[in-house]
Amino acid sequence: QVQLVESGGGLVQAGGSLRLSCAASGSFFRFSLMGWYRQAPGKQRELVARITSNYSTEYADPVKGRFTISRDNAKSTVYLQMHSLKPEDTAVYYCNRRHGAYDGWGQGTQVTVSS
């Protein structure tokens, strides 16, 4: 059974940094498209960043230049390094994994940025 377990969320002041981790179980991690999404209260879930199996990356405009997505295939883990955090970054952050017909989500980790 494939599982995704996020960690690293928390409370941080504006301008601070956090690093989120998502550990994946199961096979074929290195071939998976991995992404981070977020959902703020009352809003739809939105893409934050994603990284392909070839390490190509894509970022949402609001986080460009502040967030960096990376992956470690040996550890089956994807990371989201977040700098210069803003109150509007406050949300539950979810890890997503796609490979073939599989499209799975983690349980989410809360990120709260205080002003």
JSON list of C-alpha atoms in Angstrom, two decimals:
[
{"chain": "A", "resi": 1, "resn": "GLN", "atom": "CA", "xyz": [0.00, 0.00, 0.00]},
{"chain": "A", "resi": 2, "resn": "VAL", "atom": "CA", "xyz": [1.39, 3.38, -1.01]},
{"chain": "A", "resi": 3, "resn": "GLN", "atom": "CA", "xyz": [1.52, 5.98, 1.74]},
{"chain": "A", "resi": 4, "resn": "LEU", "atom": "CA", "xyz": [2.62, 9.57, 1.89]},
{"chain": "A", "resi": 5, "resn": "VAL", "atom": "CA", "xyz": [3.59, 11.05, 5.25]},
{"chain": "A", "resi": 6, "resn": "GLU", "atom": "CA", "xyz": [4.22, 14.78, 5.54]},
{"chain": "A", "resi": 7, "resn": "SER", "atom": "CA", "xyz": [6.16, 16.47, 8.32]},
{"chain": "A", "resi": 8, "resn": "GLY", "atom": "CA", "xyz": [7.80, 19.78, 9.10]},
{"chain": "A", "resi": 9, "resn": "GLY", "atom": "CA", "xyz": [4.85, 22.10, 9.43]},
{"chain": "A", "resi": 10, "resn": "GLY", "atom": "CA", "xyz": [4.41, 24.48, 12.31]},
{"chain": "A", "resi": 11, "resn": "LEU", "atom": "CA", "xyz": [4.06, 28.06, 13.45]},
{"chain": "A", "resi": 12, "resn": "VAL", "atom": "CA", "xyz": [6.56, 30.61, 12.18]},
{"chain": "A", "resi": 13, "resn": "GLN", "atom": "CA", "xyz": [6.76, 34.39, 12.10]},
{"chain": "A", "resi": 14, "resn": "ALA", "atom": "CA", "xyz": [6.54, 36.27, 8.84]},
{"chain": "A", "resi": 15, "resn": "GLY", "atom": "CA", "xyz": [9.89, 36.27, 7.10]},
{"chain": "A", "resi": 16, "resn": "GLY", "atom": "CA", "xyz": [10.85, 32.93, 8.59]},
{"chain": "A", "resi": 17, "resn": "SER", "atom": "CA", "xyz": [11.57, 29.59, 6.98]},
{"chain": "A", "resi": 18, "resn": "LEU", "atom": "CA", "xyz": [10.30, 26.03, 7.17]},
{"chain": "A", "resi": 19, "resn": "ARG", "atom": "CA", "xyz": [11.15, 22.81, 5.38]},
{"chain": "A", "resi": 20, "resn": "LEU", "atom": "CA", "xyz": [8.43, 20.29, 4.69]},
{"chain": "A", "resi": 21, "resn": "SER", "atom": "CA", "xyz": [9.18, 16.63, 4.03]},
{"chain": "A", "resi": 22, "resn": "CYS", "atom": "CA", "xyz": [7.05, 13.94, 2.44]},
{"chain": "A", "resi": 23, "resn": "ALA", "atom": "CA", "xyz": [8.16, 10.34, 2.79]},
{"chain": "A", "resi": 24, "resn": "ALA", "atom": "CA", "xyz": [6.64, 7.89, 0.34]},
{"chain": "A", "resi": 25, "resn": "SER", "atom": "CA", "xyz": [6.32, 4.16, 0.66]},
{"chain": "A", "resi": 26, "resn": "GLY", "atom": "CA", "xyz": [5.90, 1.67, -2.16]},
{"chain": "A", "resi": 27, "resn": "SER", "atom": "CA", "xyz": [7.75, 1.21, -5.41]},
{"chain": "A", "resi": 28, "resn": "PHE", "atom": "CA", "xyz": [8.44, 3.43, -8.40]},
{"chain": "A", "resi": 29, "resn": "PHE", "atom": "CA", "xyz": [9.01, 6.64, -6.43]},
{"chain": "A", "resi": 30, "resn": "ARG", "atom": "CA", "xyz": [11.75, 7.67, -8.83]},
{"chain": "A", "resi": 31, "resn": "PHE", "atom": "CA", "xyz": [9.29, 7.54, -11.71]},
{"chain": "A", "resi": 32, "resn": "SER", "atom": "CA", "xyz": [6.59, 9.55, -9.93]},
{"chain": "A", "resi": 33, "resn": "LEU", "atom": "CA", "xyz": [5.54, 13.14, -10.41]},
{"chain": "A", "resi": 34, "resn": "MET", "atom": "CA", "xyz": [5.66, 14.64, -6.92]},
{"chain": "A", "resi": 35, "resn": "GLY", "atom": "CA", "xyz": [3.88, 17.80, -5.90]},
{"chain": "A", "resi": 36, "resn": "TRP", "atom": "CA", "xyz": [3.02, 20.04, -2.97]},
{"chain": "A", "resi": 37, "resn": "TYR", "atom": "CA", "xyz": [-0.40, 21.60, -2.77]},
{"chain": "A", "resi": 38, "resn": "ARG", "atom": "CA", "xyz": [-1.99, 23.80, -0.13]},
{"chain": "A", "resi": 39, "resn": "GLN", "atom": "CA", "xyz": [-5.46, 24.62, 1.05]},
{"chain": "A", "resi": 40, "resn": "ALA", "atom": "CA", "xyz": [-6.30, 27.66, 3.12]},
{"chain": "A", "resi": 41, "resn": "PRO", "atom": "CA", "xyz": [-9.58, 27.92, 5.05]},
{"chain": "A", "resi": 42, "resn": "GLY", "atom": "CA", "xyz": [-12.47, 28.65, 2.71]},
{"chain": "A", "resi": 43, "resn": "LYS", "atom": "CA", "xyz": [-10.33, 28.24, -0.39]},
{"chain": "A", "resi": 44, "resn": "GLN", "atom": "CA", "xyz": [-9.75, 25.52, -2.94]},
{"chain": "A", "resi": 45, "resn": "ARG", "atom": "CA", "xyz": [-6.67, 23.36, -2.88]},
{"chain": "A", "resi": 46, "resn": "GLU", "atom": "CA", "xyz": [-3.99, 24.83, -5.13]},
{"chain": "A", "resi": 47, "resn": "LEU", "atom": "CA", "xyz": [-0.71, 23.74, -6.59]},
{"chain": "A", "resi": 48, "resn": "VAL", "atom": "CA", "xyz": [2.38, 25.11, -4.86]},
{"chain": "A", "resi": 49, "resn": "ALA", "atom": "CA", "xyz": [5.16, 23.27, -6.67]},
{"chain": "A", "resi": 50, "resn": "ARG", "atom": "CA", "xyz": [5.89, 20.00, -8.38]},
{"chain": "A", "resi": 51, "resn": "ILE", "atom": "CA", "xyz": [8.89, 18.06, -9.60]},
{"chain": "A", "resi": 52, "resn": "THR", "atom": "CA", "xyz": [9.05, 15.46, -12.33]},
{"chain": "A", "resi": 53, "resn": "SER", "atom": "CA", "xyz": [11.03, 12.24, -12.42]},
{"chain": "A", "resi": 54, "resn": "ASN", "atom": "CA", "xyz": [13.60, 14.17, -14.50]},
{"chain": "A", "resi": 55, "resn": "TYR", "atom": "CA", "xyz": [13.86, 16.84, -11.80]},
{"chain": "A", "resi": 56, "resn": "SER", "atom": "CA", "xyz": [12.07, 19.50, -13.81]},
{"chain": "A", "resi": 57, "resn": "THR", "atom": "CA", "xyz": [10.25, 21.88, -11.50]},
{"chain": "A", "resi": 58, "resn": "GLU", "atom": "CA", "xyz": [7.22, 24.12, -11.67]},
{"chain": "A", "resi": 59, "resn": "TYR", "atom": "CA", "xyz": [6.09, 26.74, -9.16]},
{"chain": "A", "resi": 60, "resn": "ALA", "atom": "CA", "xyz": [2.95, 28.73, -8.56]},
{"chain": "A", "resi": 61, "resn": "ASP", "atom": "CA", "xyz": [3.51, 32.43, -9.12]},
{"chain": "A", "resi": 62, "resn": "PRO", "atom": "CA", "xyz": [2.97, 33.45, -5.46]},
{"chain": "A", "resi": 63, "resn": "VAL", "atom": "CA", "xyz": [5.86, 31.26, -4.27]},
{"chain": "A", "resi": 64, "resn": "LYS", "atom": "CA", "xyz": [8.40, 31.72, -7.07]},
{"chain": "A", "resi": 65, "resn": "GLY", "atom": "CA", "xyz": [11.74, 32.80, -5.72]},
{"chain": "A", "resi": 66, "resn": "ARG", "atom": "CA", "xyz": [10.79, 31.88, -2.14]},
{"chain": "A", "resi": 67, "resn": "PHE", "atom": "CA", "xyz": [10.06, 28.14, -2.23]},
{"chain": "A", "resi": 68, "resn": "THR", "atom": "CA", "xyz": [12.19, 25.29, -3.58]},
{"chain": "A", "resi": 69, "resn": "ILE", "atom": "CA", "xyz": [11.00, 21.76, -4.25]},
{"chain": "A", "resi": 70, "resn": "SER", "atom": "CA", "xyz": [13.49, 18.91, -4.34]},
{"chain": "A", "resi": 71, "resn": "ARG", "atom": "CA", "xyz": [13.52, 15.14, -4.18]},
{"chain": "A", "resi": 72, "resn": "ASP", "atom": "CA", "xyz": [15.79, 12.41, -2.88]},
{"chain": "A", "resi": 73, "resn": "ASN", "atom": "CA", "xyz": [14.98, 9.21, -4.72]},
{"chain": "A", "resi": 74, "resn": "ALA", "atom": "CA", "xyz": [17.25, 7.15, -2.48]},
{"chain": "A", "resi": 75, "resn": "LYS", "atom": "CA", "xyz": [15.07, 8.15, 0.47]},
{"chain": "A", "resi": 76, "resn": "SER", "atom": "CA", "xyz": [11.79, 8.24, -1.47]},
{"chain": "A", "resi": 77, "resn": "THR", "atom": "CA", "xyz": [11.27, 11.72, -0.07]},
{"chain": "A", "resi": 78, "resn": "VAL", "atom": "CA", "xyz": [10.26, 15.05, -1.53]},
{"chain": "A", "resi": 79, "resn": "TYR", "atom": "CA", "xyz": [10.98, 18.36, 0.21]},
{"chain": "A", "resi": 80, "resn": "LEU", "atom": "CA", "xyz": [9.60, 21.87, 0.12]},
{"chain": "A", "resi": 81, "resn": "GLN", "atom": "CA", "xyz": [11.98, 24.51, 1.42]},
{"chain": "A", "resi": 82, "resn": "MET", "atom": "CA", "xyz": [10.07, 27.68, 2.20]},
{"chain": "A", "resi": 83, "resn": "HIS", "atom": "CA", "xyz": [11.75, 31.04, 2.83]},
{"chain": "A", "resi": 84, "resn": "SER", "atom": "CA", "xyz": [10.43, 34.56, 3.38]},
{"chain": "A", "resi": 85, "resn": "LEU", "atom": "CA", "xyz": [7.12, 33.16, 4.56]},
{"chain": "A", "resi": 86, "resn": "LYS", "atom": "CA", "xyz": [4.10, 35.43, 4.52]},
{"chain": "A", "resi": 87, "resn": "PRO", "atom": "CA", "xyz": [0.81, 35.25, 6.43]},
{"chain": "A", "resi": 88, "resn": "GLU", "atom": "CA", "xyz": [-0.91, 34.40, 3.16]},
{"chain": "A", "resi": 89, "resn": "ASP", "atom": "CA", "xyz": [1.16, 31.20, 3.01]},
{"chain": "A", "resi": 90, "resn": "THR", "atom": "CA", "xyz": [-0.86, 29.91, 5.96]},
{"chain": "A", "resi": 91, "resn": "ALA", "atom": "CA", "xyz": [-2.57, 26.68, 4.89]},
{"chain": "A", "resi": 92, "resn": "VAL", "atom": "CA", "xyz": [-2.58, 22.93, 5.19]},
{"chain": "A", "resi": 93, "resn": "TYR", "atom": "CA", "xyz": [0.12, 21.63, 2.86]},
{"chain": "A", "resi": 94, "resn": "TYR", "atom": "CA", "xyz": [-0.44, 18.32, 1.11]},
{"chain": "A", "resi": 95, "resn": "CYS", "atom": "CA", "xyz": [1.96, 16.03, -0.67]},
{"chain": "A", "resi": 96, "resn": "ASN", "atom": "CA", "xyz": [0.81, 14.44, -3.92]},
{"chain": "A", "resi": 97, "resn": "ARG", "atom": "CA", "xyz": [2.22, 11.54, -5.88]},
{"chain": "A", "resi": 98, "resn": "ARG", "atom": "CA", "xyz": [1.23, 10.55, -9.41]},
{"chain": "A", "resi": 99, "resn": "HIS", "atom": "CA", "xyz": [2.44, 7.52, -11.33]},
{"chain": "A", "resi": 100, "resn": "GLY", "atom": "CA", "xyz": [0.39, 5.82, -14.00]},
{"chain": "A", "resi": 101, "resn": "ALA", "atom": "CA", "xyz": [-3.15, 5.50, -12.72]},
{"chain": "A", "resi": 102, "resn": "TYR", "atom": "CA", "xyz": [-2.10, 6.21, -9.14]},
{"chain": "A", "resi": 103, "resn": "ASP", "atom": "CA", "xyz": [-2.91, 9.64, -7.69]},
{"chain": "A", "resi": 104, "resn": "GLY", "atom": "CA", "xyz": [-2.39, 9.76, -3.94]},
{"chain": "A", "resi": 105, "resn": "TRP", "atom": "CA", "xyz": [-2.36, 12.33, -1.15]},
{"chain": "A", "resi": 106, "resn": "GLY", "atom": "CA", "xyz": [-0.85, 12.63, 2.25]},
{"chain": "A", "resi": 107, "resn": "GLN", "atom": "CA", "xyz": [-2.76, 13.65, 5.34]},
{"chain": "A", "resi": 108, "resn": "GLY", "atom": "CA", "xyz": [-1.46, 17.22, 5.25]},
{"chain": "A", "resi": 109, "resn": "THR", "atom": "CA", "xyz": [0.65, 19.33, 7.56]},
{"chain": "A", "resi": 110, "resn": "GLN", "atom": "CA", "xyz": [-0.37, 22.71, 8.93]},
{"chain": "A", "resi": 111, "resn": "VAL", "atom": "CA", "xyz": [1.75, 25.77, 8.22]},
{"chain": "A", "resi": 112, "resn": "THR", "atom": "CA", "xyz": [0.81, 28.92, 10.10]},
{"chain": "A", "resi": 113, "resn": "VAL", "atom": "CA", "xyz": [2.63, 32.20, 9.48]},
{"chain": "A", "resi": 114, "resn": "SER", "atom": "CA", "xyz": [2.03, 34.95, 12.00]},
{"chain": "A", "resi": 115, "resn": "SER", "atom": "CA", "xyz": [2.34, 38.61, 11.14]}
]
